[in-house]
């Protein structure tokens, strides 16, 4: 149990940091293309929510899958 918790505590911040980098680059590109406030309040926010949700679910799934594989 401690290995699983340790892996989650190390992997999830890394995944969230990568999401932050992706969203920063996406925002800079959008700003360079003269995106307006409507873009940032709709597409940009929904993209961020989707990316973080998928990353958290995927990160937890792969860490738990690797942990079960090692326990067997």
mmCIF file with all atom_site columns, C-alpha atoms in Angstrom:
data_model
loop_
_atom_site.group_PDB
_atom_site.id
_atom_site.type_symbol
_atom_site.label_atom_id
_atom_site.label_alt_id
_atom_site.label_comp_id
_atom_site.label_asym_id
_atom_site.label_entity_id
_atom_site.label_seq_id
_atom_site.pdbx_PDB_ins_code
_atom_site.Cartn_x
_atom_site.Cartn_y
_atom_site.Cartn_z
_atom_site.occupancy
_atom_site.B_iso_or_equiv
_atom_site.pdbx_formal_charge
_atom_site.auth_seq_id
_atom_site.auth_comp_id
_atom_site.auth_asym_id
_atom_site.auth_atom_id
_atom_site.pdbx_PDB_model_num
ATOM 1  C CA . UNK A 1 1  ? 0.000   0.000   0.000   1.00 0.00 ? 1  UNK A CA 1
ATOM 2  C CA . UNK A 1 2  ? 2.833   2.406   0.775   1.00 0.00 ? 2  UNK A CA 1
ATOM 3  C CA . UNK A 1 3  ? 4.435   1.841   -2.635  1.00 0.00 ? 3  UNK A CA 1
ATOM 4  C CA . UNK A 1 4  ? 1.161   2.664   -4.351  1.00 0.00 ? 4  UNK A CA 1
ATOM 5  C CA . UNK A 1 5  ? 0.693   5.828   -2.347  1.00 0.00 ? 5  UNK A CA 1
ATOM 6  C CA . UNK A 1 6  ? 4.306   6.837   -2.937  1.00 0.00 ? 6  UNK A CA 1
ATOM 7  C CA . UNK A 1 7  ? 3.965   6.329   -6.689  1.00 0.00 ? 7  UNK A CA 1
ATOM 8  C CA . UNK A 1 8  ? 0.736   8.298   -6.807  1.00 0.00 ? 8  UNK A CA 1
ATOM 9  C CA . UNK A 1 9  ? 2.278   11.135  -4.818  1.00 0.00 ? 9  UNK A CA 1
ATOM 10 C CA . UNK A 1 10 ? 5.230   11.278  -7.200  1.00 0.00 ? 10 UNK A CA 1
ATOM 11 C CA . UNK A 1 11 ? 3.497   10.626  -10.529 1.00 0.00 ? 11 UNK A CA 1
ATOM 12 C CA . UNK A 1 12 ? 0.425   12.823  -10.244 1.00 0.00 ? 12 UNK A CA 1
ATOM 13 C CA . UNK A 1 13 ? 2.262   16.110  -9.635  1.00 0.00 ? 13 UNK A CA 1
ATOM 14 C CA . UNK A 1 14 ? 4.451   15.343  -12.637 1.00 0.00 ? 14 UNK A CA 1
ATOM 15 C CA . UNK A 1 15 ? 1.391   14.695  -14.791 1.00 0.00 ? 15 UNK A CA 1
ATOM 16 C CA . UNK A 1 16 ? -0.272  17.904  -13.607 1.00 0.00 ? 16 UNK A CA 1
ATOM 17 C CA . UNK A 1 17 ? 2.915   19.869  -14.290 1.00 0.00 ? 17 UNK A CA 1
ATOM 18 C CA . UNK A 1 18 ? 2.964   18.536  -17.852 1.00 0.00 ? 18 UNK A CA 1
ATOM 19 C CA . UNK A 1 19 ? -0.690  19.575  -18.230 1.00 0.00 ? 19 UNK A CA 1
ATOM 20 C CA . UNK A 1 20 ? 0.241   23.050  -17.035 1.00 0.00 ? 20 UNK A CA 1
ATOM 21 C CA . UNK A 1 21 ? 3.020   23.266  -19.641 1.00 0.00 ? 21 UNK A CA 1
ATOM 22 C CA . UNK A 1 22 ? 0.652   22.091  -22.405 1.00 0.00 ? 22 UNK A CA 1
ATOM 23 C CA . UNK A 1 23 ? -1.997  24.630  -21.420 1.00 0.00 ? 23 UNK A CA 1
ATOM 24 C CA . UNK A 1 24 ? 0.596   27.421  -21.206 1.00 0.00 ? 24 UNK A CA 1
ATOM 25 C CA . UNK A 1 25 ? 1.870   26.709  -24.703 1.00 0.00 ? 25 UNK A CA 1
ATOM 26 C CA . UNK A 1 26 ? -1.715  26.416  -25.974 1.00 0.00 ? 26 UNK A CA 1
ATOM 27 C CA . UNK A 1 27 ? -2.568  29.781  -24.398 1.00 0.00 ? 27 UNK A CA 1
ATOM 28 C CA . UNK A 1 28 ? 0.514   31.468  -25.850 1.00 0.00 ? 28 UNK A CA 1
ATOM 29 C CA . UNK A 1 29 ? -0.309  30.177  -29.325 1.00 0.00 ? 29 UNK A CA 1
ATOM 30 C CA . UNK A 1 30 ? -3.906  31.349  -28.942 1.00 0.00 ? 30 UNK A CA 1
ATOM 31 C CA . UNK A 1 31 ? -2.729  34.786  -27.820 1.00 0.00 ? 31 UNK A CA 1
ATOM 32 C CA . UNK A 1 32 ? -0.393  34.996  -30.824 1.00 0.00 ? 32 UNK A CA 1
ATOM 33 C CA . UNK A 1 33 ? -3.387  34.232  -33.047 1.00 0.00 ? 33 UNK A CA 1
ATOM 34 C CA . UNK A 1 34 ? -5.364  37.099  -31.401 1.00 0.00 ? 34 UNK A CA 1
ATOM 35 C CA . UNK A 1 35 ? -7.866  34.955  -29.510 1.00 0.00 ? 35 UNK A CA 1
ATOM 36 C CA . UNK A 1 36 ? -10.591 36.927  -27.738 1.00 0.00 ? 36 UNK A CA 1
ATOM 37 C CA . UNK A 1 37 ? -12.173 36.528  -24.292 1.00 0.00 ? 37 UNK A CA 1
ATOM 38 C CA . UNK A 1 38 ? -14.868 34.237  -25.665 1.00 0.00 ? 38 UNK A CA 1
ATOM 39 C CA . UNK A 1 39 ? -12.184 31.709  -26.641 1.00 0.00 ? 39 UNK A CA 1
ATOM 40 C CA . UNK A 1 40 ? -10.592 31.738  -23.193 1.00 0.00 ? 40 UNK A CA 1
ATOM 41 C CA . UNK A 1 41 ? -13.957 31.425  -21.414 1.00 0.00 ? 41 UNK A CA 1
ATOM 42 C CA . UNK A 1 42 ? -15.123 28.511  -23.540 1.00 0.00 ? 42 UNK A CA 1
ATOM 43 C CA . UNK A 1 43 ? -12.712 26.421  -25.592 1.00 0.00 ? 43 UNK A CA 1
ATOM 44 C CA . UNK A 1 44 ? -9.624  27.034  -23.462 1.00 0.00 ? 44 UNK A CA 1
ATOM 45 C CA . UNK A 1 45 ? -11.359 26.248  -20.154 1.00 0.00 ? 45 UNK A CA 1
ATOM 46 C CA . UNK A 1 46 ? -13.067 23.129  -21.475 1.00 0.00 ? 46 UNK A CA 1
ATOM 47 C CA . UNK A 1 47 ? -9.804  21.909  -22.981 1.00 0.00 ? 47 UNK A CA 1
ATOM 48 C CA . UNK A 1 48 ? -8.036  22.370  -19.650 1.00 0.00 ? 48 UNK A CA 1
ATOM 49 C CA . UNK A 1 49 ? -10.745 20.572  -17.692 1.00 0.00 ? 49 UNK A CA 1
ATOM 50 C CA . UNK A 1 50 ? -10.748 17.691  -20.180 1.00 0.00 ? 50 UNK A CA 1
ATOM 51 C CA . UNK A 1 51 ? -6.938  17.421  -20.200 1.00 0.00 ? 51 UNK A CA 1
ATOM 52 C CA . UNK A 1 52 ? -6.594  17.409  -16.414 1.00 0.00 ? 52 UNK A CA 1
ATOM 53 C CA . UNK A 1 53 ? -9.434  14.902  -15.960 1.00 0.00 ? 53 UNK A CA 1
ATOM 54 C CA . UNK A 1 54 ? -8.052  12.484  -18.536 1.00 0.00 ? 54 UNK A CA 1
ATOM 55 C CA . UNK A 1 55 ? -4.537  12.845  -17.125 1.00 0.00 ? 55 UNK A CA 1
ATOM 56 C CA . UNK A 1 56 ? -5.624  12.137  -13.560 1.00 0.00 ? 56 UNK A CA 1
ATOM 57 C CA . UNK A 1 57 ? -7.724  9.129   -14.534 1.00 0.00 ? 57 UNK A CA 1
ATOM 58 C CA . UNK A 1 58 ? -4.990  7.761   -16.798 1.00 0.00 ? 58 UNK A CA 1
ATOM 59 C CA . UNK A 1 59 ? -2.240  8.378   -14.267 1.00 0.00 ? 59 UNK A CA 1
ATOM 60 C CA . UNK A 1 60 ? -4.137  6.613   -11.492 1.00 0.00 ? 60 UNK A CA 1
ATOM 61 C CA . UNK A 1 61 ? -4.992  3.726   -13.814 1.00 0.00 ? 61 UNK A CA 1
ATOM 62 C CA . UNK A 1 62 ? -1.390  3.125   -14.915 1.00 0.00 ? 62 UNK A CA 1
ATOM 63 C CA . UNK A 1 63 ? 0.051   3.433   -11.409 1.00 0.00 ? 63 UNK A CA 1
ATOM 64 C CA . UNK A 1 64 ? -2.519  1.015   -9.988  1.00 0.00 ? 64 UNK A CA 1
ATOM 65 C CA . UNK A 1 65 ? -2.011  -1.362  -12.911 1.00 0.00 ? 65 UNK A CA 1
ATOM 66 C CA . UNK A 1 66 ? 1.763   -1.387  -12.352 1.00 0.00 ? 66 UNK A CA 1
ATOM 67 C CA . UNK A 1 67 ? 1.277   -1.929  -8.629  1.00 0.00 ? 67 UNK A CA 1
ATOM 68 C CA . UNK A 1 68 ? -1.043  -4.907  -9.157  1.00 0.00 ? 68 UNK A CA 1
ATOM 69 C CA . UNK A 1 69 ? 1.432   -6.367  -11.633 1.00 0.00 ? 69 UNK A CA 1
ATOM 70 C CA . UNK A 1 70 ? 4.269   -6.187  -9.079  1.00 0.00 ? 70 UNK A CA 1
ATOM 71 C CA . UNK A 1 71 ? 2.151   -7.664  -6.268  1.00 0.00 ? 71 UNK A CA 1
ATOM 72 C CA . UNK A 1 72 ? 1.250   -10.716 -8.348  1.00 0.00 ? 72 UNK A CA 1
#
